[in-house]
mmCIF file of C-alpha atoms in Angstrom:
data_model
loop_
_atom_site.group_PDB
_atom_site.id
_atom_site.type_symbol
_atom_site.label_atom_id
_atom_site.label_comp_id
_atom_site.label_asym_id
_atom_site.label_seq_id
_atom_site.Cartn_x
_atom_site.Cartn_y
_atom_site.Cartn_z
ATOM 1 C CA UNK X 17 104.004 113.627 124.404
ATOM 2 C CA UNK X 18 105.483 114.725 121.225
ATOM 3 C CA UNK X 19 107.366 112.202 119.099
ATOM 4 C CA UNK X 20 109.315 114.969 117.350
ATOM 5 C CA UNK X 21 111.102 116.721 120.273
ATOM 6 C CA UNK X 22 112.700 116.352 123.704
ATOM 7 C CA UNK X 23 112.765 119.413 125.895
ATOM 8 C CA UNK X 24 114.612 119.733 129.325
ATOM 9 C CA UNK X 25 114.867 122.460 131.847
ATOM 10 C CA UNK X 26 117.402 122.750 134.581
ATOM 11 C CA UNK X 27 118.402 125.673 136.876
ATOM 12 C CA UNK X 28 122.087 125.516 137.381
ATOM 13 C CA UNK X 29 123.668 127.383 140.420
ATOM 14 C CA UNK X 30 126.072 129.337 138.298
ATOM 15 C CA UNK X 31 126.072 132.546 136.345
ATOM 16 C CA UNK X 32 125.356 132.604 132.560
ATOM 17 C CA UNK X 33 129.035 133.144 131.653
ATOM 18 C CA UNK X 34 130.053 130.239 133.501
ATOM 19 C CA UNK X 35 127.489 127.933 131.970
ATOM 20 C CA UNK X 36 128.300 129.447 128.616
ATOM 21 C CA UNK X 37 132.040 128.465 128.917
ATOM 22 C CA UNK X 38 130.980 124.899 130.062
ATOM 23 C CA UNK X 39 128.988 124.690 126.722
ATOM 24 C CA UNK X 40 131.210 126.091 124.248
ATOM 25 C CA UNK X 41 134.925 125.695 125.348
ATOM 26 C CA UNK X 42 135.591 122.314 123.959
ATOM 27 C CA UNK X 43 137.691 121.103 126.816
ATOM 28 C CA UNK X 44 135.088 122.011 129.424
ATOM 29 C CA UNK X 45 132.286 120.672 127.073
ATOM 30 C CA UNK X 46 134.301 117.607 127.031
ATOM 31 C CA UNK X 47 134.682 117.416 130.790
ATOM 32 C CA UNK X 48 130.988 116.991 131.494
ATOM 33 C CA UNK X 49 129.756 115.463 128.302
ATOM 34 C CA UNK X 50 132.236 112.718 128.203
ATOM 35 C CA UNK X 51 134.123 113.490 124.870
ATOM 36 C CA UNK X 52 137.461 114.414 123.519
ATOM 37 C CA UNK X 53 136.691 117.053 121.198
ATOM 38 C CA UNK X 54 138.906 118.429 118.270
ATOM 39 C CA UNK X 55 138.036 121.998 116.857
ATOM 40 C CA UNK X 56 136.447 125.004 118.178
ATOM 41 C CA UNK X 57 132.560 126.068 118.416
ATOM 42 C CA UNK X 58 132.160 128.604 115.736
ATOM 43 C CA UNK X 59 128.919 129.094 113.453
ATOM 44 C CA UNK X 60 129.056 126.397 110.791
ATOM 45 C CA UNK X 61 132.228 124.666 112.226
ATOM 46 C CA UNK X 62 132.170 120.823 112.388
ATOM 47 C CA UNK X 63 133.520 119.414 115.814
ATOM 48 C CA UNK X 64 134.328 115.908 116.325
ATOM 49 C CA UNK X 65 135.727 113.861 119.004
ATOM 50 C CA UNK X 66 135.702 110.363 120.758
ATOM 51 C CA UNK X 67 133.271 109.635 123.549
ATOM 52 C CA UNK X 68 134.983 108.996 126.678
ATOM 53 C CA UNK X 69 132.207 107.313 128.630
ATOM 54 C CA UNK X 70 132.636 103.718 129.491
ATOM 55 C CA UNK X 71 130.941 101.529 126.993
ATOM 56 C CA UNK X 72 130.831 104.130 124.307
ATOM 57 C CA UNK X 73 134.697 104.480 123.549
ATOM 58 C CA UNK X 74 133.966 103.169 119.919
ATOM 59 C CA UNK X 75 131.773 106.239 119.172
ATOM 60 C CA UNK X 76 132.695 109.345 117.410
ATOM 61 C CA UNK X 77 130.545 112.357 118.193
ATOM 62 C CA UNK X 78 130.265 114.738 115.225
ATOM 63 C CA UNK X 79 128.243 118.018 115.463
ATOM 64 C CA UNK X 80 127.877 120.910 113.159
ATOM 65 C CA UNK X 81 127.555 124.050 115.058
ATOM 66 C CA UNK X 82 124.566 126.140 113.757
ATOM 67 C CA UNK X 83 124.386 129.508 115.774
ATOM 68 C CA UNK X 84 125.992 131.034 118.900
ATOM 69 C CA UNK X 85 124.503 133.960 120.741
ATOM 70 C CA UNK X 86 126.936 134.533 123.415
ATOM 71 C CA UNK X 87 125.525 133.609 127.053
ATOM 72 C CA UNK X 88 122.209 133.290 125.469
ATOM 73 C CA UNK X 89 121.805 130.705 122.712
ATOM 74 C CA UNK X 90 123.730 127.804 121.174
ATOM 75 C CA UNK X 91 122.633 125.124 118.548
ATOM 76 C CA UNK X 92 124.013 122.328 116.709
ATOM 77 C CA UNK X 93 123.021 119.482 114.383
ATOM 78 C CA UNK X 94 123.924 115.856 114.774
ATOM 79 C CA UNK X 95 122.848 112.240 114.543
ATOM 80 C CA UNK X 96 121.263 111.142 117.627
ATOM 81 C CA UNK X 97 122.051 107.636 118.963
ATOM 82 C CA UNK X 98 124.758 107.366 116.442
ATOM 83 C CA UNK X 99 126.278 104.470 118.451
ATOM 84 C CA UNK X 100 126.769 101.569 116.195
ATOM 85 C CA UNK X 101 130.314 100.950 115.115
ATOM 86 C CA UNK X 102 131.046 100.883 111.401
ATOM 87 C CA UNK X 103 127.842 102.517 110.226
ATOM 88 C CA UNK X 104 128.070 105.728 108.276
ATOM 89 C CA UNK X 105 125.353 108.238 109.351
ATOM 90 C CA UNK X 106 126.152 111.029 107.083
ATOM 91 C CA UNK X 107 123.451 110.357 104.663
ATOM 92 C CA UNK X 108 120.655 110.438 107.295
ATOM 93 C CA UNK X 109 118.754 113.263 108.639
ATOM 94 C CA UNK X 110 120.054 115.227 111.719
ATOM 95 C CA UNK X 111 118.350 116.581 114.785
ATOM 96 C CA UNK X 112 118.766 120.002 115.898
ATOM 97 C CA UNK X 113 120.080 120.641 119.493
ATOM 98 C CA UNK X 114 119.381 124.099 121.071
ATOM 99 C CA UNK X 115 120.468 125.432 124.367
ATOM 100 C CA UNK X 116 118.709 128.400 125.699
ATOM 101 C CA UNK X 117 120.232 130.332 128.875
ATOM 102 C CA UNK X 118 118.245 132.549 130.987
ATOM 103 C CA UNK X 119 119.270 134.457 134.094
ATOM 104 C CA UNK X 120 117.069 133.597 137.082
ATOM 105 C CA UNK X 121 117.296 133.759 140.938
ATOM 106 C CA UNK X 122 120.052 131.433 142.011
ATOM 107 C CA UNK X 123 121.701 131.092 138.715
ATOM 108 C CA UNK X 124 120.907 130.104 135.181
ATOM 109 C CA UNK X 125 117.931 128.251 133.693
ATOM 110 C CA UNK X 126 119.105 126.095 130.839
ATOM 111 C CA UNK X 127 116.669 124.663 128.391
ATOM 112 C CA UNK X 128 117.833 122.028 126.018
ATOM 113 C CA UNK X 129 115.701 121.245 123.079
ATOM 114 C CA UNK X 130 116.184 118.444 120.595
ATOM 115 C CA UNK X 131 114.046 118.301 117.824
ATOM 116 C CA UNK X 132 113.481 116.504 114.409
ATOM 117 C CA UNK X 133 113.112 112.961 115.471
ATOM 118 C CA UNK X 134 110.234 112.170 113.100
ATOM 119 C CA UNK X 135 112.637 112.700 110.116
ATOM 120 C CA UNK X 136 114.793 109.828 111.567
ATOM 121 C CA UNK X 137 114.561 106.443 109.672
ATOM 122 C CA UNK X 138 112.246 103.908 111.431
ATOM 123 C CA UNK X 139 115.002 101.366 111.053
ATOM 124 C CA UNK X 140 117.448 103.490 113.243
ATOM 125 C CA UNK X 141 114.816 104.024 115.730
ATOM 126 C CA UNK X 142 114.282 100.360 115.948
ATOM 127 C CA UNK X 143 117.849 99.860 116.513
ATOM 128 C CA UNK X 144 118.085 102.171 119.307
ATOM 129 C CA UNK X 145 115.492 100.193 120.986
ATOM 130 C CA UNK X 146 117.715 97.344 121.233
ATOM 131 C CA UNK X 147 119.611 99.386 123.572
ATOM 132 C CA UNK X 148 116.798 100.508 125.520
ATOM 133 C CA UNK X 149 115.814 98.365 128.525
ATOM 134 C CA UNK X 150 112.341 97.172 128.953
ATOM 135 C CA UNK X 151 109.163 97.389 127.065
ATOM 136 C CA UNK X 152 110.422 96.507 123.775
ATOM 137 C CA UNK X 153 111.037 92.958 124.515
ATOM 138 C CA UNK X 154 107.516 92.485 125.869
ATOM 139 C CA UNK X 155 105.938 94.034 122.789
ATOM 140 C CA UNK X 156 107.967 91.717 120.546
ATOM 141 C CA UNK X 157 106.854 88.471 121.766
ATOM 142 C CA UNK X 158 103.699 88.355 119.640
ATOM 143 C CA UNK X 159 106.033 89.283 116.735
ATOM 144 C CA UNK X 160 108.410 86.688 117.177
ATOM 145 C CA UNK X 161 105.684 84.221 117.296
ATOM 146 C CA UNK X 162 104.312 85.241 113.981
ATOM 147 C CA UNK X 163 107.544 85.116 112.488
ATOM 148 C CA UNK X 164 108.898 81.763 113.848
ATOM 149 C CA UNK X 165 105.435 80.179 113.089
ATOM 150 C CA UNK J 5 124.859 108.033 128.910
ATOM 151 C CA UNK J 6 124.257 104.723 130.632
ATOM 152 C CA UNK J 7 126.451 101.604 129.749
ATOM 153 C CA UNK J 8 125.227 99.644 126.857
ATOM 154 C CA UNK J 9 124.190 96.294 128.499
ATOM 155 C CA UNK J 10 124.135 93.100 126.460
ATOM 156 C CA UNK J 11 120.847 91.766 127.032
ATOM 157 C CA UNK J 12 120.757 88.710 124.890
ATOM 158 C CA UNK J 13 116.914 87.964 125.447
ATOM 159 C CA UNK J 14 115.911 91.477 124.216
ATOM 160 C CA UNK J 15 118.122 91.062 121.309
ATOM 161 C CA UNK J 16 116.400 87.774 120.357
ATOM 162 C CA UNK J 17 112.908 89.173 120.788
ATOM 163 C CA UNK J 18 114.068 92.241 118.617
ATOM 164 C CA UNK J 19 115.734 90.182 115.893
ATOM 165 C CA UNK J 20 112.580 89.432 113.841
ATOM 166 C CA UNK J 21 111.623 93.222 113.412
ATOM 167 C CA UNK J 22 115.230 94.178 112.690
ATOM 168 C CA UNK J 23 115.428 91.450 110.227
ATOM 169 C CA UNK J 24 112.191 92.711 108.398
ATOM 170 C CA UNK J 25 113.685 96.161 108.449
ATOM 171 C CA UNK J 26 116.878 95.003 107.123
ATOM 172 C CA UNK J 27 116.092 95.252 103.367
ATOM 173 C CA UNK J 28 116.176 98.351 101.244
ATOM 174 C CA UNK J 29 112.854 97.738 99.601
ATOM 175 C CA UNK J 30 111.117 97.169 102.859
ATOM 176 C CA UNK J 31 112.652 100.213 104.344
ATOM 177 C CA UNK J 32 111.350 102.216 101.484
ATOM 178 C CA UNK J 33 108.018 100.835 101.898
ATOM 179 C CA UNK J 34 108.044 101.628 105.672
ATOM 180 C CA UNK J 35 108.991 105.191 104.792
ATOM 181 C CA UNK J 36 106.255 105.688 102.434
ATOM 182 C CA UNK J 37 103.849 104.182 105.015
ATOM 183 C CA UNK J 38 105.422 106.563 107.862
ATOM 184 C CA UNK J 39 102.772 109.437 107.066
ATOM 185 C CA UNK J 40 100.356 106.881 108.817
ATOM 186 C CA UNK J 41 97.723 107.016 106.038
ATOM 187 C CA UNK J 42 96.662 103.868 104.391
ATOM 188 C CA UNK J 43 98.262 103.122 101.021
ATOM 189 C CA UNK J 44 97.288 100.744 98.359
ATOM 190 C CA UNK J 45 99.807 98.094 97.085
ATOM 191 C CA UNK J 46 99.906 99.560 93.638
ATOM 192 C CA UNK J 47 100.632 103.200 95.189
ATOM 193 C CA UNK J 48 103.344 101.728 97.263
ATOM 194 C CA UNK J 49 104.983 100.007 94.450
ATOM 195 C CA UNK J 50 105.111 103.206 92.392
ATOM 196 C CA UNK J 51 108.768 104.165 91.384
ATOM 197 C CA UNK J 52 110.307 101.009 93.045
ATOM 198 C CA UNK J 53 112.600 98.844 91.052
ATOM 199 C CA UNK J 54 110.598 95.801 91.810
ATOM 200 C CA UNK J 55 107.494 94.060 90.671
ATOM 201 C CA UNK J 56 104.183 94.700 92.338
ATOM 202 C CA UNK J 57 104.125 90.909 93.218
ATOM 203 C CA UNK J 58 107.570 91.346 94.824
ATOM 204 C CA UNK J 59 106.240 94.556 96.805
ATOM 205 C CA UNK J 60 103.284 92.342 97.959
ATOM 206 C CA UNK J 61 105.637 89.685 99.351
ATOM 207 C CA UNK J 62 107.921 92.539 101.119
ATOM 208 C CA UNK J 63 104.682 93.962 102.559
ATOM 209 C CA UNK J 64 103.646 90.564 103.786
ATOM 210 C CA UNK J 65 107.033 90.239 105.499
ATOM 211 C CA UNK J 66 106.443 93.490 107.295
ATOM 212 C CA UNK J 67 102.954 92.329 108.274
ATOM 213 C CA UNK J 68 104.355 89.206 109.799
ATOM 214 C CA UNK J 69 106.735 91.210 111.755
ATOM 215 C CA UNK J 70 103.937 93.298 113.232
ATOM 216 C CA UNK J 71 105.080 96.470 111.494
ATOM 217 C CA UNK J 72 102.138 96.917 109.090
ATOM 218 C CA UNK J 73 98.714 95.722 108.614
ATOM 219 C CA UNK J 74 96.483 95.322 105.721
ATOM 220 C CA UNK J 75 92.670 95.510 104.995
ATOM 221 C CA UNK J 76 90.580 95.671 102.044
ATOM 222 C CA UNK J 77 88.487 98.604 100.636
ATOM 223 C CA UNK J 78 86.527 97.229 97.776
ATOM 224 C CA UNK J 79 88.948 95.617 95.192
ATOM 225 C CA UNK J 80 91.989 97.359 96.724
ATOM 226 C CA UNK J 81 94.204 95.956 99.344
ATOM 227 C CA UNK J 82 95.334 98.795 101.630
ATOM 228 C CA UNK J 83 98.399 98.939 104.164
ATOM 229 C CA UNK J 84 99.096 100.903 107.052
ATOM 230 C CA UNK J 85 101.553 101.074 109.752
ATOM 231 C CA UNK J 86 100.675 99.535 113.140
ATOM 232 C CA UNK J 87 99.840 101.990 115.768
ATOM 233 C CA UNK J 88 102.441 100.402 117.928
ATOM 234 C CA UNK J 89 104.991 102.255 115.871
ATOM 235 C CA UNK J 90 104.209 105.414 117.804
ATOM 236 C CA UNK J 91 104.859 103.395 121.058
ATOM 237 C CA UNK J 92 108.243 102.501 119.759
ATOM 238 C CA UNK J 93 108.828 106.110 118.753
ATOM 239 C CA UNK J 94 108.233 107.158 122.486
ATOM 240 C CA UNK J 95 110.609 104.446 123.666
ATOM 241 C CA UNK J 96 113.211 105.744 121.270
ATOM 242 C CA UNK J 97 112.728 109.323 122.752
ATOM 243 C CA UNK J 98 112.757 108.207 126.249
ATOM 244 C CA UNK J 99 116.087 106.422 125.806
ATOM 245 C CA UNK J 100 117.641 109.775 124.322
ATOM 246 C CA UNK J 101 115.827 111.742 127.127
ATOM 247 C CA UNK J 102 117.368 109.739 129.692
ATOM 248 C CA UNK J 103 120.712 110.505 128.128
ATOM 249 C CA UNK J 104 120.081 114.144 128.247
ATOM 250 C CA UNK J 105 119.077 114.005 131.939
ATOM 251 C CA UNK J 106 122.405 112.257 132.663
ATOM 252 C CA UNK J 107 124.397 114.559 130.767
ATOM 253 C CA UNK J 108 122.660 117.613 132.369
ATOM 254 C CA UNK J 109 123.112 116.203 135.869
ATOM 255 C CA UNK J 110 126.877 116.119 135.032
ATOM 256 C CA UNK J 111 126.955 119.650 133.671
ATOM 257 C CA UNK J 112 125.002 120.843 137.023
ATOM 258 C CA UNK J 113 127.888 119.129 138.871
ATOM 259 C CA UNK J 114 130.424 120.517 136.728
ATOM 260 C CA UNK J 115 129.479 124.228 136.768
ATOM 261 C CA UNK J 116 128.375 124.234 140.505
ATOM 262 C CA UNK J 117 131.734 122.959 141.733
#
């Protein structure tokens, strides 16, 4: 498994034009992603908004659109897992999120690729583990013993 | 996105690592070590505004937190990040990966209804 990228594929039972609108119309995007966006999707534009998902209302989503190729490709840059209140992420590296749309039998195949994780500082990754359940705690038992000894 | 659950037990376990990383010098050292190759103390200290002795102390804090380990090659003391780091990176990706799964499931419902 790569530690630098995430790739997801899903077939959506809707035409490309419908999927494209859901991805690039700020209101439609907000409806499924869970964010109230201000600003439109245009190359180079910065789109911001409050996350509306329960438990994440303190989080501001902040993306910079990289490229739009209508009904085929959309990409943006953002700070992944930027969920800590009061932290300024602007000086940190971003990841690139890409959406590829392809027409297939039954609808549209959407491929999402998020890459650039290896540029994210270790401390930020460590913080994210705090919010991730399982695994982490067990791995840290030895560490805690060492430190408190 | 799953709700952020307050798991105090986990946070307590995680605290030593966060404490070890919560220092600018130690973060700089971890970033230098992030390539995975062993580095000598002297090499790691290059360009940092602290003494080599201070760098050694910081590396020892990181070592106690399980983030780096040291070994000797001749007269040099070399440091490298723990292999566990890779597992942690995977956990991080898994957490983000899960959020994408959830978002895409919502997108599917949204465009298909």
